[in-house]
């Protein structure tokens, strides 16, 4: 039977679910169409033998006010979890040993991560001229303002942790707009940060609740799947078509005809006034085959990091007792892993009482083909690295789950400019079509929530 709806949302990951939440709140007539039989996209929690492990993110950052606002709406459906203070400490591997990333001035002076030359030269950072090339890469920017050791042992591990990426490819204007704007608007990272903090303190009173929440790290009690399920409930489960295959969208006279196969094999047909896509860039040529090929190529050429994520659990942990969020590894160290998070250290109920849960990341843009290795090969690479890095005598995990992502994290490089122009052209050519998802506007959970709310607002 052909159904007429106002809005179709393609994809039930965090972006699509947030959009759906706000559409429901506004009383709209909509459907969310999802290929998988479960909601959440990249965000899933597994539970096995006393371990609660994440596939995808373990935490997000409240980098905008939309996160706290959304959780206020979800009260009673899921509960925010504040990680322990350990979450603020991070290690960086330096010459094979974990070094705490300094947070204060004294720590910064004493740390072996950066050379004396670069530490002294940092004093001159506020006086260096801002860059003039808008497509300068992050490596070029950091070398120009901070020095090589900062690039190798602060920025490179940070970028590996966030993007599984390469600072030599990412363009700050697109990948780290806040950092880019610090230099462009205030002339320097250090001076700009100080001025911005002063301006904010003037505008936002200290008692402001939203200010207190700003930049806090968050998770959800019992795992982030509970957050996805809460959004699914709040958006109305009756508004979802899950397990859909062969989706096609055809525009005709200002409306969109949508067909696909339900999970039970039956065919559905919908007509919608508006379509919002939230899938990866690599899906769009199949989903929107009516779009001009050249414009579409500017979108589908988006590069992605391929990543392996391994949930590693021990009932009785006998190795080094970490006291931090995790440890990140610069590519200079030539290791097989990108980094390790310690979820059982900073989140509740993630491992049995005396045990430990780790989330290990491998692959990334510099080692994109590692995802093709077999489970046995991955296991033996892990054994070598974890025994060495976590001071473990014998590698006998009680939980080992390997997850492979062929399109884990989009890499915002210089080609974003042409991509964003193509997206704008397509949207103005096809009224009622909105292309969202993490192909633009940021990759973090807070960015996805912000975009989801904005997409709902637009329609
Ligand atoms: C390994 C990993 C670690 C991460 N770590 C962090 C972290 O620590 N902190 C953080 O903030 N962020 C992290 N992220 C990023 C964050 O999880 C993602 O940016 C976010 O979840 C993406 O949500 P989305 O809804 O935009 O996309 P997705 O989650 O990809 O959802 C898109 C949905 O569309 C569906 N779909 C695709 N094609 C079709 C089609 N043709 N028809 C119907 N449905 C379709 C997919 O099945 C999927 O469910 C991580 C991501 C990964 C992969």
Coordinates of C-alpha atoms and ligand atoms in Angstrom, one line a residue:
X1 CA 0.0 0.0 0.0
X2 CA 1.2 3.5 -0.9
X3 CA 1.5 5.7 2.1
X4 CA 1.9 9.5 2.0
X5 CA 4.1 11.1 4.7
X6 CA 5.6 14.5 5.1
X7 CA 9.2 13.6 5.9
X8 CA 11.4 10.5 5.3
X9 CA 14.6 10.2 7.3
X10 CA 17.2 7.7 5.9
X11 CA 19.4 6.1 8.5
X12 CA 18.8 5.5 12.2
X13 CA 22.2 6.3 13.6
X14 CA 22.6 9.1 16.1
X15 CA 22.0 11.8 13.5
X16 CA 18.8 10.2 12.1
X17 CA 17.5 9.4 15.7
X18 CA 18.1 12.9 16.9
X19 CA 16.3 14.3 13.8
X20 CA 13.4 11.9 14.5
X21 CA 13.3 12.9 18.2
X22 CA 12.8 16.5 17.3
X23 CA 10.3 15.8 14.4
X24 CA 8.2 13.8 16.8
X25 CA 8.4 16.6 19.4
X26 CA 7.1 19.0 16.7
X27 CA 4.2 16.7 15.9
X28 CA 5.4 15.9 12.3
X29 CA 4.3 13.0 10.1
X30 CA 7.5 11.2 9.3
X31 CA 9.2 7.8 8.9
X32 CA 12.8 6.7 9.6
X33 CA 14.0 4.1 7.1
X34 CA 17.0 2.0 8.3
X35 CA 18.9 -0.8 6.6
X36 CA 19.9 -2.7 9.8
X37 CA 17.4 -4.4 12.0
X38 CA 18.6 -2.3 15.0
X39 CA 18.9 1.4 15.5
X40 CA 22.1 3.2 16.6
X41 CA 24.3 2.9 13.5
X42 CA 27.9 3.1 14.7
X43 CA 26.8 3.2 18.3
X44 CA 26.1 -0.2 19.9
X45 CA 26.8 -1.8 23.3
X46 CA 27.5 -5.5 23.8
X47 CA 26.9 -7.4 27.1
X48 CA 28.7 -10.6 27.8
X49 CA 29.7 -12.4 31.0
X50 CA 29.9 -9.3 33.2
X51 CA 31.4 -7.0 30.5
X52 CA 29.6 -4.1 28.9
X53 CA 31.6 -3.0 25.9
X54 CA 31.0 -0.4 23.2
X55 CA 31.3 -0.8 19.5
X56 CA 32.0 2.7 18.3
X57 CA 32.3 5.5 20.9
X58 CA 32.6 4.9 24.7
X59 CA 32.2 8.6 25.5
X60 CA 31.3 12.0 23.9
X61 CA 32.1 15.6 24.8
X62 CA 29.4 18.1 25.5
X63 CA 31.0 20.5 23.1
X64 CA 27.7 22.3 22.5
X65 CA 24.6 23.0 24.5
X66 CA 22.5 20.6 22.4
X67 CA 23.7 17.5 24.2
X68 CA 22.5 18.6 27.6
X69 CA 19.3 19.8 26.1
X70 CA 18.6 16.4 24.4
X71 CA 19.3 14.5 27.6
X72 CA 16.9 16.7 29.5
X73 CA 14.2 15.5 27.0
X74 CA 15.2 11.9 27.5
X75 CA 14.9 11.9 31.3
X76 CA 13.3 8.7 32.5
X77 CA 14.3 6.9 29.3
X78 CA 18.1 6.8 29.9
X79 CA 20.6 8.3 32.4
X80 CA 23.7 10.3 31.7
X81 CA 26.9 8.8 33.2
X82 CA 29.6 11.1 34.5
X83 CA 32.9 9.3 34.1
X84 CA 35.3 9.4 37.1
X85 CA 38.1 12.0 37.2
X86 CA 40.5 9.5 35.6
X87 CA 38.9 10.5 32.3
X88 CA 40.8 13.7 32.3
X89 CA 44.2 12.0 32.3
X90 CA 45.7 10.7 29.1
X91 CA 48.9 8.9 28.3
X92 CA 51.0 9.3 25.2
X93 CA 53.5 6.6 24.3
X94 CA 57.0 8.1 24.1
X95 CA 60.0 5.9 23.2
X96 CA 58.0 2.8 24.2
X97 CA 56.9 4.2 27.6
X98 CA 53.6 5.8 28.7
X99 CA 54.0 9.5 29.6
X100 CA 51.1 11.5 31.0
X101 CA 50.0 14.3 28.7
X102 CA 50.7 17.5 30.7
X103 CA 47.8 19.6 31.7
X104 CA 49.4 22.5 33.7
X105 CA 52.3 24.8 33.1
X106 CA 54.8 22.9 35.3
X107 CA 53.8 19.6 33.7
X108 CA 54.4 21.2 30.3
X109 CA 57.8 22.4 31.3
X110 CA 58.9 19.0 32.8
X111 CA 57.4 16.6 30.2
X112 CA 59.9 14.8 28.0
X113 CA 57.3 14.7 25.2
X114 CA 58.4 18.0 23.7
X115 CA 61.9 19.3 23.0
X116 CA 63.4 22.3 25.0
X117 CA 63.7 24.1 21.7
X118 CA 60.0 23.8 21.0
X119 CA 59.0 24.6 24.6
X120 CA 61.0 27.8 24.5
X121 CA 59.8 28.6 21.0
X122 CA 56.1 28.3 22.2
X123 CA 56.6 31.5 24.2
X124 CA 56.7 33.3 20.8
X125 CA 53.5 31.6 19.6
X126 CA 51.2 34.6 20.3
X127 CA 53.5 36.8 18.2
X128 CA 53.5 34.7 15.1
X129 CA 51.6 35.9 12.1
X130 CA 48.3 34.0 11.2
X131 CA 48.4 31.8 8.2
X132 CA 47.0 32.9 4.8
X133 CA 46.4 29.6 3.1
X134 CA 42.9 28.4 3.9
X135 CA 43.8 24.8 2.8
X136 CA 46.9 24.5 4.9
X137 CA 47.0 21.1 6.5
X138 CA 47.1 20.6 10.2
X139 CA 50.8 19.5 10.1
X140 CA 51.7 22.7 8.3
X141 CA 49.8 24.8 10.8
X142 CA 51.3 23.1 13.8
X143 CA 54.8 23.2 12.4
X144 CA 54.4 26.9 11.7
X145 CA 53.1 27.8 15.2
X146 CA 54.3 25.2 17.6
X147 CA 57.2 23.0 16.4
X148 CA 57.8 19.4 15.3
X149 CA 57.8 17.7 18.8
X150 CA 54.3 19.1 19.4
X151 CA 53.2 17.8 16.1
X152 CA 54.6 14.3 16.8
X153 CA 53.7 13.9 20.4
X154 CA 50.6 16.0 21.0
X155 CA 48.8 16.6 17.7
X156 CA 49.5 13.3 15.9
X157 CA 48.3 11.1 18.8
X158 CA 45.2 13.4 19.3
X159 CA 44.3 13.2 15.6
X160 CA 44.8 9.4 15.7
X161 CA 42.5 9.3 18.7
X162 CA 39.8 11.4 17.1
X163 CA 40.0 10.8 13.4
X164 CA 42.3 7.7 13.1
X165 CA 43.8 10.2 10.7
X166 CA 46.9 11.9 9.5
X167 CA 47.5 15.6 10.3
X168 CA 49.3 15.8 7.0
X169 CA 45.9 15.3 5.2
X170 CA 43.3 17.0 7.5
X171 CA 42.6 20.7 6.9
X172 CA 41.9 22.5 10.2
X173 CA 39.3 24.8 8.5
X174 CA 37.1 21.7 8.1
X175 CA 38.5 19.2 10.6
X176 CA 39.2 21.4 13.6
X177 CA 37.3 24.7 12.9
X178 CA 37.6 25.9 16.5
X179 CA 41.4 25.7 16.3
X180 CA 41.4 27.3 12.9
X181 CA 39.2 30.1 14.1
X182 CA 41.4 30.8 17.1
X183 CA 44.2 31.7 14.8
X184 CA 42.1 33.5 12.3
X185 CA 40.0 35.5 14.8
X186 CA 42.5 36.1 17.5
X187 CA 45.9 35.7 15.8
X188 CA 47.2 33.0 18.1
X189 CA 46.2 29.7 19.8
X190 CA 47.4 30.8 23.3
X191 CA 46.3 34.4 23.1
X192 CA 43.0 33.4 21.5
X193 CA 42.2 30.8 24.1
X194 CA 42.8 33.3 26.9
X195 CA 40.7 36.0 25.2
X196 CA 37.9 33.6 24.4
X197 CA 37.8 32.4 28.0
X198 CA 37.6 36.0 29.3
X199 CA 34.8 36.9 26.8
X200 CA 32.8 33.8 27.7
X201 CA 33.2 34.5 31.5
X202 CA 31.7 38.0 30.8
X203 CA 28.8 36.8 28.7
X204 CA 27.9 33.6 30.6
X205 CA 27.6 33.9 34.4
X206 CA 29.5 31.3 36.4
X207 CA 26.2 29.9 37.8
X208 CA 24.8 29.2 34.3
X209 CA 24.0 25.4 34.2
X210 CA 24.8 25.0 30.5
X211 CA 28.3 26.6 31.1
X212 CA 29.0 24.0 33.8
X213 CA 28.1 21.2 31.5
X214 CA 30.2 22.6 28.6
X215 CA 33.0 20.4 27.4
X216 CA 32.3 17.7 30.0
X217 CA 32.8 14.1 28.9
X218 CA 29.7 12.0 29.0
X219 CA 28.5 8.5 28.6
X220 CA 25.2 6.7 29.4
X221 CA 24.6 4.3 32.3
X222 CA 24.7 0.7 31.1
X223 CA 26.2 1.7 27.7
X224 CA 25.5 4.1 24.8
X225 CA 22.9 1.6 23.3
X226 CA 20.6 2.8 26.1
X227 CA 20.9 6.3 24.6
X228 CA 20.0 5.0 21.2
X229 CA 17.0 3.0 22.5
X230 CA 15.8 6.1 24.4
X231 CA 15.8 8.1 21.2
X232 CA 14.0 5.3 19.4
X233 CA 11.3 5.3 22.1
X234 CA 11.0 9.1 22.3
X235 CA 10.7 9.3 18.4
X236 CA 7.9 6.7 18.5
X237 CA 8.9 3.1 17.4
X238 CA 5.8 3.1 15.1
X239 CA 7.6 5.7 12.9
X240 CA 10.5 3.3 12.0
X241 CA 11.0 0.9 9.2
X242 CA 13.9 -1.3 10.2
X243 CA 15.8 -4.0 8.2
X244 CA 14.9 -2.3 4.9
X245 CA 16.8 -3.4 1.7
X246 CA 17.1 -1.9 -1.8
X247 CA 15.9 1.6 -1.0
X248 CA 15.4 3.8 -4.0
X249 CA 14.3 7.4 -4.1
X250 CA 12.8 9.1 -7.2
X251 CA 11.8 12.8 -7.3
X252 CA 8.8 13.7 -9.4
X253 CA 6.9 17.0 -9.5
X254 CA 8.3 18.2 -6.2
X255 CA 7.7 15.0 -4.2
X256 CA 9.8 11.9 -3.6
X257 CA 8.7 8.3 -4.3
X258 CA 10.5 5.9 -2.0
X259 CA 10.4 2.2 -2.4
X260 CA 12.2 -0.7 -0.7
X261 CA 11.8 -4.1 0.8
X262 CA 10.7 -4.6 4.4
X263 CA 12.5 -7.1 6.7
X264 CA 9.7 -9.6 6.0
X265 CA 10.3 -9.4 2.2
X266 CA 7.2 -7.3 1.4
X267 CA 7.6 -4.2 -0.7
X268 CA 6.7 -0.8 0.7
X269 CA 6.0 2.5 -1.2
X270 CA 6.0 5.9 0.3
X271 CA 5.6 9.4 -1.1
X272 CA 7.2 12.2 0.9
X273 CA 7.4 15.9 0.6
X274 CA 10.9 16.0 2.1
X275 CA 13.8 13.5 2.4
X276 CA 16.7 13.8 4.9
X277 CA 19.6 11.5 4.3
X278 CA 22.0 10.7 7.2
X279 CA 24.1 7.9 5.6
X280 CA 27.8 7.9 4.8
X281 CA 28.9 9.7 1.6
X282 CA 29.7 6.3 -0.1
X283 CA 25.9 5.4 0.0
X284 CA 24.6 8.5 -1.7
X285 CA 25.2 7.6 -5.4
X286 CA 23.0 4.4 -4.9
X287 CA 20.4 6.2 -2.8
X288 CA 20.1 9.3 -5.0
X289 CA 20.9 8.0 -8.6
X290 CA 19.1 11.0 -10.2
X291 CA 21.8 13.4 -9.0
X292 CA 24.3 14.7 -11.6
X293 CA 27.3 12.3 -11.7
X294 CA 30.0 15.0 -11.5
X295 CA 28.4 16.6 -8.5
X296 CA 28.0 13.2 -6.8
X297 CA 31.6 12.3 -7.4
X298 CA 32.6 15.4 -5.3
X299 CA 30.7 13.8 -2.5
X300 CA 31.5 10.1 -2.8
X301 CA 35.2 10.8 -3.1
X302 CA 35.3 11.5 0.7
X303 CA 38.1 9.5 2.3
X304 CA 37.4 7.3 5.3
X305 CA 39.7 5.8 7.9
X306 CA 39.2 2.0 8.2
X307 CA 39.4 0.9 11.8
X308 CA 39.5 -2.2 13.9
X309 CA 38.1 -1.9 17.4
X310 CA 38.7 -4.7 19.8
X311 CA 36.9 -5.2 23.1
X312 CA 39.3 -6.9 25.4
X313 CA 38.2 -8.1 28.8
X314 CA 39.9 -9.9 31.7
X315 CA 38.1 -11.3 34.7
X316 CA 41.2 -10.9 36.8
X317 CA 43.5 -8.2 35.6
X318 CA 47.2 -8.9 36.3
X319 CA 48.9 -6.2 34.3
X320 CA 49.7 -2.5 34.8
X321 CA 46.8 -0.7 36.6
X322 CA 46.0 2.3 34.5
X323 CA 44.5 5.5 36.1
X324 CA 43.4 7.3 33.0
X325 CA 41.0 7.6 30.0
X326 CA 43.5 5.8 27.8
X327 CA 46.8 5.9 26.0
X328 CA 47.4 7.2 22.5
X329 CA 50.3 6.4 20.2
X330 CA 52.0 8.6 17.7
X331 CA 52.8 7.0 14.4
X332 CA 56.5 7.9 15.2
X333 CA 56.4 5.0 17.7
X334 CA 55.8 2.4 14.9
X335 CA 53.4 0.3 16.7
X336 CA 50.6 -2.0 15.5
X337 CA 47.9 -0.3 17.6
X338 CA 46.6 3.3 17.5
X339 CA 45.7 3.5 21.1
X340 CA 43.9 1.8 24.1
X341 CA 40.9 3.2 26.1
X342 CA 40.4 2.0 29.7
X343 CA 36.5 2.0 30.0
X344 CA 36.5 0.0 33.2
X345 CA 38.6 2.7 34.9
X346 CA 36.4 5.6 34.2
X347 CA 32.9 4.1 33.7
X348 CA 30.8 2.0 36.1
X349 CA 29.9 -1.7 35.6
X350 CA 32.0 -2.3 32.5
X351 CA 33.9 -5.3 33.8
X352 CA 33.7 -7.8 36.7
X353 CA 35.0 -6.4 40.1
X354 CA 38.6 -7.4 39.8
X355 CA 38.7 -7.4 36.1
X356 CA 39.4 -4.9 33.4
X357 CA 37.9 -3.9 30.0
X358 CA 40.0 -2.3 27.3
X359 CA 39.0 -0.9 23.9
X360 CA 41.9 -1.2 21.5
X361 CA 42.0 0.6 18.2
X362 CA 44.1 -0.5 15.1
X363 CA 44.3 0.5 11.5
X364 CA 43.5 4.1 10.6
X365 CA 44.5 6.0 7.5
X366 CA 48.2 5.1 7.7
X367 CA 47.4 1.4 8.0
X368 CA 44.0 1.2 6.3
X369 CA 44.4 -2.4 5.0
X370 CA 44.9 -3.9 8.5
X371 CA 41.1 -4.5 8.7
X372 CA 41.6 -7.2 6.1
X373 CA 43.7 -9.4 8.4
X374 CA 42.1 -12.5 9.9
X375 CA 41.0 -12.7 13.5
X376 CA 43.9 -14.9 14.3
X377 CA 46.4 -12.5 12.8
X378 CA 44.8 -9.6 14.8
X379 CA 44.9 -11.7 17.9
X380 CA 48.6 -12.3 17.6
X381 CA 49.4 -8.7 16.9
X382 CA 47.4 -7.7 19.9
X383 CA 49.1 -10.3 22.2
X384 CA 52.5 -8.8 21.4
X385 CA 51.4 -5.2 21.8
X386 CA 49.2 -5.6 24.9
X387 CA 51.7 -7.7 26.8
X388 CA 54.4 -5.1 26.2
X389 CA 52.3 -1.9 26.7
X390 CA 50.2 -3.1 29.6
X391 CA 52.9 -5.1 31.3
X392 CA 51.0 -8.4 31.1
X393 CA 52.8 -11.7 31.4
X394 CA 50.3 -14.0 29.8
X395 CA 47.7 -13.0 27.2
X396 CA 44.5 -14.9 28.2
X397 CA 41.6 -12.6 27.7
X398 CA 38.1 -13.7 28.9
X399 CA 36.5 -11.5 26.2
X400 CA 37.8 -10.7 22.8
X401 CA 35.5 -9.2 20.2
X402 CA 36.9 -7.8 17.0
X403 CA 34.8 -5.1 15.1
X404 CA 35.8 -4.0 11.6
X405 CA 34.8 -0.6 10.2
X406 CA 35.4 0.1 6.5
X407 CA 34.0 3.6 6.8
X408 CA 34.8 4.5 10.4
X409 CA 35.7 8.2 10.3
X410 CA 35.5 10.6 7.4
X411 CA 38.6 12.6 6.8
X412 CA 38.0 16.3 6.2
X413 CA 40.7 17.3 3.8
X414 CA 41.0 20.2 1.2
X415 CA 38.4 18.4 -1.0
X416 CA 35.6 19.5 1.5
X417 CA 35.3 22.8 -0.3
X418 CA 34.1 21.2 -3.6
X419 CA 32.0 18.7 -1.6
X420 CA 30.1 21.3 0.4
X421 CA 29.5 23.4 -2.8
X422 CA 28.1 20.2 -4.6
X423 CA 25.9 19.5 -1.6
X424 CA 24.5 23.0 -1.6
X425 CA 23.9 22.9 -5.4
X426 CA 22.1 19.5 -5.1
X427 CA 19.9 20.8 -2.3
X428 CA 18.9 23.9 -4.2
X429 CA 18.2 21.9 -7.3
X430 CA 16.0 19.3 -5.5
X431 CA 13.7 21.2 -3.2
X432 CA 12.9 19.2 0.0
X433 CA 16.1 17.1 -0.1
X434 CA 18.5 17.5 2.8
X435 CA 21.8 15.7 2.9
X436 CA 23.1 15.3 6.5
X437 CA 25.3 12.8 8.3
X438 CA 28.9 13.0 9.3
X439 CA 30.1 13.7 5.8
X440 CA 29.9 17.3 7.0
X441 CA 29.5 19.4 10.2
X442 CA 31.7 17.2 12.4
X443 CA 32.2 13.6 13.5
X444 CA 31.7 13.7 17.3
X445 CA 28.5 12.7 19.0
X446 CA 27.8 16.4 19.9
X447 CA 28.2 17.4 16.3
X448 CA 25.7 14.7 15.2
X449 CA 23.2 15.8 17.8
X450 CA 23.5 19.4 16.7
X451 CA 23.1 18.6 13.1
X452 CA 20.1 16.3 13.8
X453 CA 18.3 19.1 15.6
X454 CA 19.1 21.5 12.9
X455 CA 17.8 19.2 10.2
X456 CA 14.6 18.7 12.0
X457 CA 14.4 22.5 12.3
X458 CA 14.9 23.0 8.6
X459 CA 12.0 20.8 7.6
Ligands
LIG1 C1 35.1 3.0 15.9 C2 34.5 4.4 16.1 C3 34.8 5.1 17.3 C4 34.2 6.3 17.5 N1 34.5 7.0 18.7 C5 33.9 8.2 19.0 C6 34.1 8.8 20.2 O1 34.9 8.3 21.1 N2 33.4 9.9 20.5 C7 32.5 10.5 19.6 O2 31.9 11.5 19.9 N3 32.4 9.9 18.4 C8 33.0 8.8 18.0 N4 32.8 8.2 16.8 C9 32.0 8.9 15.8 C10 30.5 8.7 16.0 O3 30.2 7.5 16.6 C11 29.8 8.8 14.7 O4 30.2 10.1 14.0 C12 28.3 8.8 14.8 O5 27.9 7.7 15.5 C13 27.7 8.8 13.4 O6 26.3 8.8 13.5 P1 25.5 9.0 12.1 O7 24.0 8.8 12.5 O8 25.8 10.2 11.5 O9 26.0 7.8 11.2 P2 25.8 6.2 11.3 O10 26.0 5.8 12.7 O11 26.7 5.6 10.3 O12 24.3 5.9 10.9 C14 23.9 5.9 9.6 C15 22.8 4.9 9.4 O13 22.3 4.8 8.1 C16 22.1 3.5 7.8 N5 22.1 3.4 6.3 C17 23.2 3.5 5.5 N6 22.8 3.3 4.2 C18 21.5 3.1 4.2 C19 20.6 2.8 3.2 N7 20.9 2.7 1.9 N8 19.3 2.6 3.5 C20 18.9 2.6 4.8 N9 19.8 2.9 5.8 C21 21.0 3.1 5.5 C22 23.2 2.7 8.4 O14 22.9 1.3 8.6 C23 23.3 3.4 9.8 O15 22.5 2.9 10.8 C24 33.4 6.9 16.6 C25 33.0 6.2 15.4 C26 33.6 4.9 15.2 C27 33.2 4.1 14.0

